[in-house]
PDB file of N, CA, C and O in Angstrom:
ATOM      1  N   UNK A 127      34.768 -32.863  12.496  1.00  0.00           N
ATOM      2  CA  UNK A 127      33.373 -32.787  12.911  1.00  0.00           C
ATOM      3  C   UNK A 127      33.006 -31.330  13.190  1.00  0.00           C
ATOM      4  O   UNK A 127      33.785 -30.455  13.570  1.00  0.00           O
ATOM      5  N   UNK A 128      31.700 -31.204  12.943  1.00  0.00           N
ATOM      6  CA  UNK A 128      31.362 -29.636  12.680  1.00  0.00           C
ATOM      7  C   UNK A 128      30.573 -29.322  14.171  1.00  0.00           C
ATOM      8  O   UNK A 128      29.581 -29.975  14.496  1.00  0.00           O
ATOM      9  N   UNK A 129      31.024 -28.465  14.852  1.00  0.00           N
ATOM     10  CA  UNK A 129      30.443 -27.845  16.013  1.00  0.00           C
ATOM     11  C   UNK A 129      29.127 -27.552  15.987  1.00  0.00           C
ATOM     12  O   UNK A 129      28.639 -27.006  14.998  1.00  0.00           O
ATOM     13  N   UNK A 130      28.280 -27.927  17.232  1.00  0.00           N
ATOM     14  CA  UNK A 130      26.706 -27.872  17.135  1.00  0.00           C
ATOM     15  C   UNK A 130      26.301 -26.603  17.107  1.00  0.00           C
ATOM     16  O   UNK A 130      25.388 -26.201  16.386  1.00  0.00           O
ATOM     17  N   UNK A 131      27.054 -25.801  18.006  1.00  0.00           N
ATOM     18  CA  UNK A 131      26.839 -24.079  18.041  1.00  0.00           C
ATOM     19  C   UNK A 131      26.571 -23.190  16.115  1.00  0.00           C
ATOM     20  O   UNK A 131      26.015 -22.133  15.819  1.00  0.00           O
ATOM     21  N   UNK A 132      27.318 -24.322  15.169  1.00  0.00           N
ATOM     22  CA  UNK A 132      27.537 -23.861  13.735  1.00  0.00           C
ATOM     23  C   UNK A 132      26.479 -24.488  13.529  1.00  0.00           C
ATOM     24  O   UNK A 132      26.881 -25.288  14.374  1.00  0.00           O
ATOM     25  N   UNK A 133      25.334 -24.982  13.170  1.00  0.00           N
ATOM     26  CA  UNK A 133      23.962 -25.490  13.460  1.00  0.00           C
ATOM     27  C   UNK A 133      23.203 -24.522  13.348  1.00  0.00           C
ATOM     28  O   UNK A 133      22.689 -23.933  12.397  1.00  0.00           O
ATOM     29  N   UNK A 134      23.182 -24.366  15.013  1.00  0.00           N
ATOM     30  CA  UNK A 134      22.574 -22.886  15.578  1.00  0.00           C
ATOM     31  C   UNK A 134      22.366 -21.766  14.765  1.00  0.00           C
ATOM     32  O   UNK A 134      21.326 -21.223  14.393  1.00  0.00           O
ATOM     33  N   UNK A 135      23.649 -21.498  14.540  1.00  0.00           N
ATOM     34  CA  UNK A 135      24.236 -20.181  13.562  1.00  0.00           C
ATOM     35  C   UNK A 135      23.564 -19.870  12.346  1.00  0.00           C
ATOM     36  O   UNK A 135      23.193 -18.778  11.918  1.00  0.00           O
ATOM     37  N   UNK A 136      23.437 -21.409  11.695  1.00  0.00           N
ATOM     38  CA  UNK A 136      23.406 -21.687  10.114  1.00  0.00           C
ATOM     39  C   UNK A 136      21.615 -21.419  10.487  1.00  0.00           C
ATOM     40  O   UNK A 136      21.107 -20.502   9.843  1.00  0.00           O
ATOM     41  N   UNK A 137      21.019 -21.907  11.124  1.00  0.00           N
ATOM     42  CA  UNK A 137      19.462 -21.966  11.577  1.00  0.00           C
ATOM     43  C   UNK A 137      19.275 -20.460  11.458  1.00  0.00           C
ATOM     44  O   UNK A 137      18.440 -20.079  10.637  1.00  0.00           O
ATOM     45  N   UNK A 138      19.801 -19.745  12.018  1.00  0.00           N
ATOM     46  CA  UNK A 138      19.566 -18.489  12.550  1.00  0.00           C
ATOM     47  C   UNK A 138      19.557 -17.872  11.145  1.00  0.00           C
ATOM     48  O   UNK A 138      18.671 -17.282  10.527  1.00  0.00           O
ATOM     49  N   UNK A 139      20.494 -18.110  10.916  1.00  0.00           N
ATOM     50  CA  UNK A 139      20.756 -16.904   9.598  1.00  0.00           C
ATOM     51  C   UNK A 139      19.247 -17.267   8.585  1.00  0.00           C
ATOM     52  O   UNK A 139      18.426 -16.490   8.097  1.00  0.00           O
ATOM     53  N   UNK A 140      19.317 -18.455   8.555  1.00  0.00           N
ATOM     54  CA  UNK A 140      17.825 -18.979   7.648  1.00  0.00           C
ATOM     55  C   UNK A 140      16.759 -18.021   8.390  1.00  0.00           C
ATOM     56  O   UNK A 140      16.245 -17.003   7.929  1.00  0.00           O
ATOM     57  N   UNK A 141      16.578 -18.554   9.542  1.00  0.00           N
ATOM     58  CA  UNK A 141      14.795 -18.017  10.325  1.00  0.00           C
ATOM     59  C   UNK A 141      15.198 -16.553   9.909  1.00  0.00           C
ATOM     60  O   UNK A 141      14.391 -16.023   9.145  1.00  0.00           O
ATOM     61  N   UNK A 142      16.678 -15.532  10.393  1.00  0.00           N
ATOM     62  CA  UNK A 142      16.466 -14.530  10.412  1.00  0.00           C
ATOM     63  C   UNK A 142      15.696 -13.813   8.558  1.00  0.00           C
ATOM     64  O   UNK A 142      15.053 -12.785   8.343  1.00  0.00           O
ATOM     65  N   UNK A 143      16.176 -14.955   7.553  1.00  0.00           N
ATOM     66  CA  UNK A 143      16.295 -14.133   6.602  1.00  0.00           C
ATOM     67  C   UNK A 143      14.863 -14.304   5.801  1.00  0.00           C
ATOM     68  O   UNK A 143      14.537 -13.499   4.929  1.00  0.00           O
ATOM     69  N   UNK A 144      14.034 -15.430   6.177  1.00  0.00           N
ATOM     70  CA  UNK A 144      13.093 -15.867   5.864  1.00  0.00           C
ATOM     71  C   UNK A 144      12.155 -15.000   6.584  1.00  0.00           C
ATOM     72  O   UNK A 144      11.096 -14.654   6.061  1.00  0.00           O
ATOM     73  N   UNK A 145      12.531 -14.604   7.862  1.00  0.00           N
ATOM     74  CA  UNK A 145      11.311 -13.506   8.601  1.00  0.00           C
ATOM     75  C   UNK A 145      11.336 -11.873   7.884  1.00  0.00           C
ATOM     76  O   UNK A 145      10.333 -11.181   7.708  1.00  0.00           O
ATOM     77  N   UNK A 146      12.655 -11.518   7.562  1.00  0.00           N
ATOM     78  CA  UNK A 146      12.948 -10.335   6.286  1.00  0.00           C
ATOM     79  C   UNK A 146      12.266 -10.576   5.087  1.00  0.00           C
ATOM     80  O   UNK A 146      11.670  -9.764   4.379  1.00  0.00           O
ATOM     81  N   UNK A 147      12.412 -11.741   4.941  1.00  0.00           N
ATOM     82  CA  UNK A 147      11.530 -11.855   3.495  1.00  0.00           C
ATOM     83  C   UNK A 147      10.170 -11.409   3.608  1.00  0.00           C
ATOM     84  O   UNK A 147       9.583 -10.567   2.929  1.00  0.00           O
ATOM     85  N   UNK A 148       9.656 -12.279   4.812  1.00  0.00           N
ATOM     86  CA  UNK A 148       7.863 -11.849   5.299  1.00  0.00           C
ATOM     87  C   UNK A 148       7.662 -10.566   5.605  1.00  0.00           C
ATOM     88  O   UNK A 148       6.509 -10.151   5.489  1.00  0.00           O
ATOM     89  N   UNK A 149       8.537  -9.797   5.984  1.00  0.00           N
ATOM     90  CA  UNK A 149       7.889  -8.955   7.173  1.00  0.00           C
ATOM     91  C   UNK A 149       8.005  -7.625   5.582  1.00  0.00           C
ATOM     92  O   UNK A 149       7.501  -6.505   5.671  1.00  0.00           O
ATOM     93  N   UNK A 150       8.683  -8.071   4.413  1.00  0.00           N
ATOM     94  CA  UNK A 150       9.002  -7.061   3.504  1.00  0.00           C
ATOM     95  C   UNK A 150       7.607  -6.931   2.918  1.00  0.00           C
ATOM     96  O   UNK A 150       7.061  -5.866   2.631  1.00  0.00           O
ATOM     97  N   UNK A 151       7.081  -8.197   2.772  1.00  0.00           N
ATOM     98  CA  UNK A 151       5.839  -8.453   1.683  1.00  0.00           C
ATOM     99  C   UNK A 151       4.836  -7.485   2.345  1.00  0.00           C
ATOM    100  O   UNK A 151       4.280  -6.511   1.837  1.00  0.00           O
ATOM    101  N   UNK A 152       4.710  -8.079   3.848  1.00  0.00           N
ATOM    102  CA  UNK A 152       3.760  -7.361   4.763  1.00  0.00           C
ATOM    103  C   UNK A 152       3.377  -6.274   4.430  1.00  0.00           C
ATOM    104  O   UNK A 152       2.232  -5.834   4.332  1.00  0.00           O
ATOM    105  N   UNK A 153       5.112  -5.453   4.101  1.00  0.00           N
ATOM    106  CA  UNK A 153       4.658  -4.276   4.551  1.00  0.00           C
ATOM    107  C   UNK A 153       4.234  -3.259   3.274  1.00  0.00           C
ATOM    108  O   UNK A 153       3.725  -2.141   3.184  1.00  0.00           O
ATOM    109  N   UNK A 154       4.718  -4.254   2.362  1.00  0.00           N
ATOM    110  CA  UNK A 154       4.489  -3.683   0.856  1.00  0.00           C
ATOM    111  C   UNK A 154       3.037  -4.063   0.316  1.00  0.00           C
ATOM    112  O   UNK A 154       2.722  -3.928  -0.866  1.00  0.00           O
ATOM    113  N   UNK A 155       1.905  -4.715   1.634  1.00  0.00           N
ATOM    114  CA  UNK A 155       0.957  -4.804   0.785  1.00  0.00           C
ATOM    115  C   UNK A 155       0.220  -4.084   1.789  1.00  0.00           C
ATOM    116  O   UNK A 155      -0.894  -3.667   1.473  1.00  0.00           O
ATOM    117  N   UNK A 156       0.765  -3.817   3.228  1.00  0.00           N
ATOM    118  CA  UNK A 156       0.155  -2.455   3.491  1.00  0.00           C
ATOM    119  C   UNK A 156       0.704  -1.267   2.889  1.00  0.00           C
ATOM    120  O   UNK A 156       0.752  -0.495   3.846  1.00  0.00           O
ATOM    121  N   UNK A 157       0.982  -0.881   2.257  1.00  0.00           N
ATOM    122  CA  UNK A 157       1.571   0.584   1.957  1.00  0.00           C
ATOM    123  C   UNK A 157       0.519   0.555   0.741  1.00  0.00           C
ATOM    124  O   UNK A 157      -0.379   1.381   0.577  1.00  0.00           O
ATOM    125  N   UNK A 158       0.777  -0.470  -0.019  1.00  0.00           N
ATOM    126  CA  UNK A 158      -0.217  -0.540  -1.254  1.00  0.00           C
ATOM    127  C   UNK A 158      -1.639  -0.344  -1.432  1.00  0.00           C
ATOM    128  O   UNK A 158      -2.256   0.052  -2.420  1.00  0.00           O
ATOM    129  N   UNK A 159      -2.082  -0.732  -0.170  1.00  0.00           N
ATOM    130  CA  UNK A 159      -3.920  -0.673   0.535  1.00  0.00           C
ATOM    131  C   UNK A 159      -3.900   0.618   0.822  1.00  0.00           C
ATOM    132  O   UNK A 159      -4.989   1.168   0.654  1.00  0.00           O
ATOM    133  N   UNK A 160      -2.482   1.725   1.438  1.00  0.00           N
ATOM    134  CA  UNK A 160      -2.534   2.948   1.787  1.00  0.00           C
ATOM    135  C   UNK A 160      -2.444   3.173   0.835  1.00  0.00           C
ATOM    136  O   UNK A 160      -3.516   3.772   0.757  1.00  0.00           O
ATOM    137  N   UNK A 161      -1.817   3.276  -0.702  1.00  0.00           N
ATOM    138  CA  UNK A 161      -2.088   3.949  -1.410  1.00  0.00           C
ATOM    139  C   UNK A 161      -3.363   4.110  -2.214  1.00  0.00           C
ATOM    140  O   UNK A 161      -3.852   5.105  -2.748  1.00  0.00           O
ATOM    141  N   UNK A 162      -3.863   2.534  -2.133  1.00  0.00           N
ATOM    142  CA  UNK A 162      -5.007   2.601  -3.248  1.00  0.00           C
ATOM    143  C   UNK A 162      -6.266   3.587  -2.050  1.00  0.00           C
ATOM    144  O   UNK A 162      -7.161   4.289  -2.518  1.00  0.00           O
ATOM    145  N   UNK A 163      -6.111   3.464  -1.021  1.00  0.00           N
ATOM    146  CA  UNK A 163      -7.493   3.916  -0.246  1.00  0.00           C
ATOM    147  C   UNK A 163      -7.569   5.250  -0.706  1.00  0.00           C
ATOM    148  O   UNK A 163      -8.582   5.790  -1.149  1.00  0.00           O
ATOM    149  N   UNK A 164      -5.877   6.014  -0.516  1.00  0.00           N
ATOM    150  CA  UNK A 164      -5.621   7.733  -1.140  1.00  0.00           C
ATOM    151  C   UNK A 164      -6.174   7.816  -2.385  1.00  0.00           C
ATOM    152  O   UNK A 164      -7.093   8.550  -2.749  1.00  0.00           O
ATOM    153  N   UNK A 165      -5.462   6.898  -3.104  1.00  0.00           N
ATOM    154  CA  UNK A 165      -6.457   7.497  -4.701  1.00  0.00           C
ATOM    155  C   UNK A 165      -8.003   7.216  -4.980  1.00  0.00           C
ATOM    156  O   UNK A 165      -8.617   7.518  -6.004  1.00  0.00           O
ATOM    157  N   UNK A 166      -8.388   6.714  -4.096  1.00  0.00           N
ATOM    158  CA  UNK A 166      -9.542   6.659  -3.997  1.00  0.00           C
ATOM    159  C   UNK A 166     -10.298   7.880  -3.620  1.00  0.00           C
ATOM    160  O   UNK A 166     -11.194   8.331  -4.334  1.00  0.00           O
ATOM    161  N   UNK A 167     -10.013   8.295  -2.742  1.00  0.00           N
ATOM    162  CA  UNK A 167     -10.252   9.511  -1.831  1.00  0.00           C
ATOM    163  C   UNK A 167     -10.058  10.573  -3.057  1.00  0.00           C
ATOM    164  O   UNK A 167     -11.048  11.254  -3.327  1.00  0.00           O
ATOM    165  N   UNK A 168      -9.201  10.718  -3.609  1.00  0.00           N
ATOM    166  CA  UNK A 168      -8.481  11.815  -4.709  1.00  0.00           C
ATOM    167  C   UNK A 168      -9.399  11.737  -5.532  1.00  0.00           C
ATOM    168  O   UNK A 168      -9.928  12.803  -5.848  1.00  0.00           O
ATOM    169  N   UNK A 169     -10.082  10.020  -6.378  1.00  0.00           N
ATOM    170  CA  UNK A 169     -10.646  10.481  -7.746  1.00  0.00           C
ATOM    171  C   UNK A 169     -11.925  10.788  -7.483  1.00  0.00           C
ATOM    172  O   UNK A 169     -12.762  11.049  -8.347  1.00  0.00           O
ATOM    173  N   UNK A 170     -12.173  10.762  -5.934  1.00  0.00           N
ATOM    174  CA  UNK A 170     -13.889  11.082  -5.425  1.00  0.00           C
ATOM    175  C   UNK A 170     -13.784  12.977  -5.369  1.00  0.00           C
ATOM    176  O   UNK A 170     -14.438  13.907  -5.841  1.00  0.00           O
ATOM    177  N   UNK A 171     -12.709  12.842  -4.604  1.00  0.00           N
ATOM    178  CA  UNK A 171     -12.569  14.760  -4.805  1.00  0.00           C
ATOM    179  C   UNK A 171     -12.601  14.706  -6.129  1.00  0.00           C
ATOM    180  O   UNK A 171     -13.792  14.814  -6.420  1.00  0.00           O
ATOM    181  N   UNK A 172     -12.077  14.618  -6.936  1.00  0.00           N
ATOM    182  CA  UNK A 172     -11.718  15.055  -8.234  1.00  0.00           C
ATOM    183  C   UNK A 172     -13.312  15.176  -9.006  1.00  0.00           C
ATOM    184  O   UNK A 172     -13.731  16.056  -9.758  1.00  0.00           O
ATOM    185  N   UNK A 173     -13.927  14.048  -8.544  1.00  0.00           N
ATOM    186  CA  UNK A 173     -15.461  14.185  -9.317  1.00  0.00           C
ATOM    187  C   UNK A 173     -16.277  14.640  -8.914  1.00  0.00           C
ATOM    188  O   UNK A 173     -17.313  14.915  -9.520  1.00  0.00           O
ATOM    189  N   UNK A 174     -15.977  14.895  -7.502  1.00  0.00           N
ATOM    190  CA  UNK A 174     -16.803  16.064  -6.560  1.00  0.00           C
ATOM    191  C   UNK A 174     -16.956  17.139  -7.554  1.00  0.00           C
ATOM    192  O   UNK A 174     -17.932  17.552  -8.180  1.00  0.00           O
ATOM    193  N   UNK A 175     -15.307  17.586  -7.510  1.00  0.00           N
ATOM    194  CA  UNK A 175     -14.806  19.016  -8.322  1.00  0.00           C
ATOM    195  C   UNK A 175     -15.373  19.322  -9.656  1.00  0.00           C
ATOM    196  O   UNK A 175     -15.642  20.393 -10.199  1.00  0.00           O
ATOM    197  N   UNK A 176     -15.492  17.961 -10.075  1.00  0.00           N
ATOM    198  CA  UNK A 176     -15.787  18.250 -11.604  1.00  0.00           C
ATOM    199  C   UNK A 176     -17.506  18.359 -11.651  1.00  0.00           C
ATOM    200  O   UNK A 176     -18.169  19.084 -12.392  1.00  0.00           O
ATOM    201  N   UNK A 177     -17.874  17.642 -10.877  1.00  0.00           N
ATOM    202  CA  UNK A 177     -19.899  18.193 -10.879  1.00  0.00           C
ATOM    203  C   UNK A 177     -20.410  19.189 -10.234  1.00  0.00           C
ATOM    204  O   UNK A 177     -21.522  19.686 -10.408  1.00  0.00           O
ATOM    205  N   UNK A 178     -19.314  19.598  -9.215  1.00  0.00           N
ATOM    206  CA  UNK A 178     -19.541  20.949  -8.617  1.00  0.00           C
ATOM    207  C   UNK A 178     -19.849  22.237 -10.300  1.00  0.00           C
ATOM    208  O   UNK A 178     -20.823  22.924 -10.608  1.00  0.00           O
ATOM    209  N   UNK A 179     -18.613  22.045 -10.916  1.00  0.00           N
ATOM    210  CA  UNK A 179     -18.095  23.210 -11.804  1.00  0.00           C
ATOM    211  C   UNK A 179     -19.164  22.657 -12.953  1.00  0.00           C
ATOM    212  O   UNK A 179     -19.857  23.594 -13.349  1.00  0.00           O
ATOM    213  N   UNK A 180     -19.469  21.477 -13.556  1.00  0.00           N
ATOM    214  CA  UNK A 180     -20.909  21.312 -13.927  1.00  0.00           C
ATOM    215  C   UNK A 180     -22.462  21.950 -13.762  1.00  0.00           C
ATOM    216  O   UNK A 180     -23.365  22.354 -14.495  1.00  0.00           O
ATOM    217  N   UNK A 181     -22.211  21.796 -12.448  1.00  0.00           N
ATOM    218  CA  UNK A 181     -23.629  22.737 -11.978  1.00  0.00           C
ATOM    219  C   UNK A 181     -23.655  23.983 -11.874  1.00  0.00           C
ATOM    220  O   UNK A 181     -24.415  24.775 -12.432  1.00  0.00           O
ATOM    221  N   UNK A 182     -22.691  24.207 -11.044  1.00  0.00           N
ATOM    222  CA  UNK A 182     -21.983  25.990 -11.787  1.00  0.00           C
ATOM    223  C   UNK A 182     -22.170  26.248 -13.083  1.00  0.00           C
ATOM    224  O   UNK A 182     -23.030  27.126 -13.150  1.00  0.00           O
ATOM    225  N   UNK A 183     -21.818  25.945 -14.116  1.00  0.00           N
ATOM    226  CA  UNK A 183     -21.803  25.940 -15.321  1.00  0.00           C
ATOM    227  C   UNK A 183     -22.995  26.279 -16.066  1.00  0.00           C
ATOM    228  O   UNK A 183     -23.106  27.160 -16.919  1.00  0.00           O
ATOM    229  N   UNK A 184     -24.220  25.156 -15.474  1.00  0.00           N
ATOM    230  CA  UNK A 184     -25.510  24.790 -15.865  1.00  0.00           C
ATOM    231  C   UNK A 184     -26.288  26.072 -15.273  1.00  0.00           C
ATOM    232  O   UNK A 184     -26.980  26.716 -16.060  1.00  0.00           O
ATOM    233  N   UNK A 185     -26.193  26.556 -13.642  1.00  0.00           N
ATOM    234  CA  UNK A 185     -26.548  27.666 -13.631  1.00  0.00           C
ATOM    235  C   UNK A 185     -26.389  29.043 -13.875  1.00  0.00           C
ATOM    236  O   UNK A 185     -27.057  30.047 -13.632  1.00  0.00           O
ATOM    237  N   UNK A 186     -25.328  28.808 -14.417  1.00  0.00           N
ATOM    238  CA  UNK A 186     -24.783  29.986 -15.257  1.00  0.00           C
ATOM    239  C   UNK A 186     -25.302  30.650 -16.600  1.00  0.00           C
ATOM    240  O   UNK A 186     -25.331  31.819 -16.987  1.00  0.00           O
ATOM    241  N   UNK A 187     -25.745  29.312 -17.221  1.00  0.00           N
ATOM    242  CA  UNK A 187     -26.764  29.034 -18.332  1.00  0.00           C
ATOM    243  C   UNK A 187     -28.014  29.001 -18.274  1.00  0.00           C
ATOM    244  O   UNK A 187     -28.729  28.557 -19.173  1.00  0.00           O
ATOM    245  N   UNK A 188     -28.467  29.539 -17.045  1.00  0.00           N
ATOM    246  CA  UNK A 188     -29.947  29.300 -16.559  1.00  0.00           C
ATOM    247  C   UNK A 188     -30.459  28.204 -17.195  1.00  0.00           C
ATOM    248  O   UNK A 188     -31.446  28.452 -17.887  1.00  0.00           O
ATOM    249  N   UNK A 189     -30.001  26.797 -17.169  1.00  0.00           N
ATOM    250  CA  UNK A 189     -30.424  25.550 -17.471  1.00  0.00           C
ATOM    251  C   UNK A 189     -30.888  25.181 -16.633  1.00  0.00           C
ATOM    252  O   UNK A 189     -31.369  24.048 -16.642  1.00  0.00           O
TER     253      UNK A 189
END
């Protein structure tokens, strides 16, 4: 007969590994929201940059 404490044990190892599983996803779909918010931020600079040097350009050309 198998000891109740080995139960316990066997439980544990499950909850522990099932809460690793969650807490991985979690954190990989915050990191992912941090990244997409950055490139967001980046391709707005980037088109900042690029209509800045547009208008520069245009007045350069007395357009």
């Amino acid at each position: 007969m198998i000891p109740v404490w080995v139960y316990f044990v066997v439980a544990g190892i499950i909850v522990s590994a099932f809460m690793a599983v969650k807490t991985g996803r979690d954190e990989r779909k915050v990191e992912n929201d941090m990244i997409e918010q950055e490139g967001e931020v980046y391709m707005k600079r980037l088109e900042e940059a690029r209509d800045d040097k547009k208008s520069e350009h245009e007045r350069s050309l007395g357009v």
